[in-house]
Amino acid sequence: MYALILDDGNLSQPRKEVVSVHRSRETAEKALAKRMKTLGKRVWECDTRIVWVKTKTKAGEFLGTGDFETWRPGEEIPLGERFPDSD
């Protein structure tokens, strides 16, 4: 399952709060777009990202770094996401 998690990039806080849970990446992307609109922020400003969750979870719970991955195993990763933005 996919989840929106709060992730401010702070390495000293490895546990991430689950905002919402979704059955598909498409519905998670719609939820992220709605959250950005509600907050009036762009994706990198709202500290929220979509992840693939390995275990059953629900909104309000916390996940450790080993509980989720950016992409579901076997999922096709878009070309623009395969390479880092920096040199």
PDB file of N, CA and C in Angstrom, residues 3 6 10-11 13-14 16 18-20 23 29 32 35-36 38 40 48 61 65 69 76-78:
ATOM      1  N   ALA A   3       1.513   5.338   1.035  1.00  0.00           N
ATOM      2  CA  ALA A   3       1.179   6.252   2.125  1.00  0.00           C
ATOM      3  C   ALA A   3       1.807   7.609   1.877  1.00  0.00           C
ATOM      4  N   LEU A   6       4.992  12.437   6.544  1.00  0.00           N
ATOM      5  CA  LEU A   6       5.653  13.706   6.818  1.00  0.00           C
ATOM      6  C   LEU A   6       7.149  13.428   6.871  1.00  0.00           C
ATOM      7  N   ASN A  10      15.034  15.612   8.137  1.00  0.00           N
ATOM      8  CA  ASN A  10      15.854  15.662   9.343  1.00  0.00           C
ATOM      9  C   ASN A  10      16.302  14.242   9.701  1.00  0.00           C
ATOM     10  N   LEU A  11      17.586  13.953   9.555  1.00  0.00           N
ATOM     11  CA  LEU A  11      18.101  12.614   9.803  1.00  0.00           C
ATOM     12  C   LEU A  11      18.057  12.209  11.279  1.00  0.00           C
ATOM     13  N   GLN A  13      15.498  12.484  13.078  1.00  0.00           N
ATOM     14  CA  GLN A  13      14.127  12.022  13.300  1.00  0.00           C
ATOM     15  C   GLN A  13      13.809  10.912  12.290  1.00  0.00           C
ATOM     16  N   PRO A  14      14.265   9.678  12.517  1.00  0.00           N
ATOM     17  CA  PRO A  14      14.065   8.612  11.531  1.00  0.00           C
ATOM     18  C   PRO A  14      12.630   8.099  11.442  1.00  0.00           C
ATOM     19  N   LYS A  16       8.725   8.515  10.779  1.00  0.00           N
ATOM     20  CA  LYS A  16       7.910   9.422   9.978  1.00  0.00           C
ATOM     21  C   LYS A  16       6.430   9.168  10.237  1.00  0.00           C
ATOM     22  N   VAL A  18       2.525   8.934   9.409  1.00  0.00           N
ATOM     23  CA  VAL A  18       1.686   8.628   8.257  1.00  0.00           C
ATOM     24  C   VAL A  18       0.526   9.630   8.225  1.00  0.00           C
ATOM     25  N   VAL A  19       0.384  10.320   7.102  1.00  0.00           N
ATOM     26  CA  VAL A  19      -0.698  11.287   6.922  1.00  0.00           C
ATOM     27  C   VAL A  19      -1.946  10.586   6.402  1.00  0.00           C
ATOM     28  N   SER A  20      -1.756   9.705   5.393  1.00  0.00           N
ATOM     29  CA  SER A  20      -2.878   8.967   4.815  1.00  0.00           C
ATOM     30  C   SER A  20      -2.365   7.720   4.107  1.00  0.00           C
ATOM     31  N   ARG A  23      -4.464   2.752  -1.804  1.00  0.00           N
ATOM     32  CA  ARG A  23      -4.256   1.472  -2.486  1.00  0.00           C
ATOM     33  C   ARG A  23      -3.423   1.606  -3.749  1.00  0.00           C
ATOM     34  N   GLU A  29      -1.121  10.256  -5.213  1.00  0.00           N
ATOM     35  CA  GLU A  29      -0.733  11.499  -5.895  1.00  0.00           C
ATOM     36  C   GLU A  29      -1.859  12.529  -5.838  1.00  0.00           C
ATOM     37  N   LEU A  32      -1.847  13.943  -2.361  1.00  0.00           N
ATOM     38  CA  LEU A  32      -0.727  14.873  -2.191  1.00  0.00           C
ATOM     39  C   LEU A  32      -1.051  16.215  -2.859  1.00  0.00           C
ATOM     40  N   ARG A  35      -3.413  18.024  -0.649  1.00  0.00           N
ATOM     41  CA  ARG A  35      -2.713  18.546   0.537  1.00  0.00           C
ATOM     42  C   ARG A  35      -1.924  19.808   0.183  1.00  0.00           C
ATOM     43  N   MET A  36      -1.238  19.791  -0.953  1.00  0.00           N
ATOM     44  CA  MET A  36      -0.464  20.960  -1.378  1.00  0.00           C
ATOM     45  C   MET A  36      -1.385  22.163  -1.584  1.00  0.00           C
ATOM     46  N   THR A  38      -4.362  22.644  -0.195  1.00  0.00           N
ATOM     47  CA  THR A  38      -4.875  23.053   1.114  1.00  0.00           C
ATOM     48  C   THR A  38      -3.851  23.884   1.882  1.00  0.00           C
ATOM     49  N   GLY A  40      -1.343  25.456   0.517  1.00  0.00           N
ATOM     50  CA  GLY A  40      -0.861  26.573  -0.294  1.00  0.00           C
ATOM     51  C   GLY A  40       0.635  26.511  -0.512  1.00  0.00           C
ATOM     52  N   THR A  48       5.990  16.499   2.662  1.00  0.00           N
ATOM     53  CA  THR A  48       5.177  15.295   2.532  1.00  0.00           C
ATOM     54  C   THR A  48       5.620  14.547   1.288  1.00  0.00           C
ATOM     55  N   GLU A  61      -0.075   6.773  12.594  1.00  0.00           N
ATOM     56  CA  GLU A  61       0.996   5.896  13.078  1.00  0.00           C
ATOM     57  C   GLU A  61       2.348   6.421  12.595  1.00  0.00           C
ATOM     58  N   THR A  65      12.517   3.891   9.212  1.00  0.00           N
ATOM     59  CA  THR A  65      13.083   3.925   7.865  1.00  0.00           C
ATOM     60  C   THR A  65      13.048   2.567   7.171  1.00  0.00           C
ATOM     61  N   GLU A  69       9.637   2.170   1.434  1.00  0.00           N
ATOM     62  CA  GLU A  69      10.561   2.439   0.336  1.00  0.00           C
ATOM     63  C   GLU A  69       9.932   3.500  -0.547  1.00  0.00           C
ATOM     64  N   GLU A  76       7.597   0.436 -12.101  1.00  0.00           N
ATOM     65  CA  GLU A  76       8.428   1.150 -13.070  1.00  0.00           C
ATOM     66  C   GLU A  76       8.699   2.555 -12.553  1.00  0.00           C
ATOM     67  N   ILE A  77       9.980   2.894 -12.445  1.00  0.00           N
ATOM     68  CA  ILE A  77      10.375   4.207 -11.942  1.00  0.00           C
ATOM     69  C   ILE A  77      10.490   5.157 -13.127  1.00  0.00           C
ATOM     70  N   PRO A  78       9.826   6.308 -13.089  1.00  0.00           N
ATOM     71  CA  PRO A  78       9.915   7.261 -14.196  1.00  0.00           C
ATOM     72  C   PRO A  78      11.359   7.694 -14.441  1.00  0.00           C
TER      73      PRO A  78
END
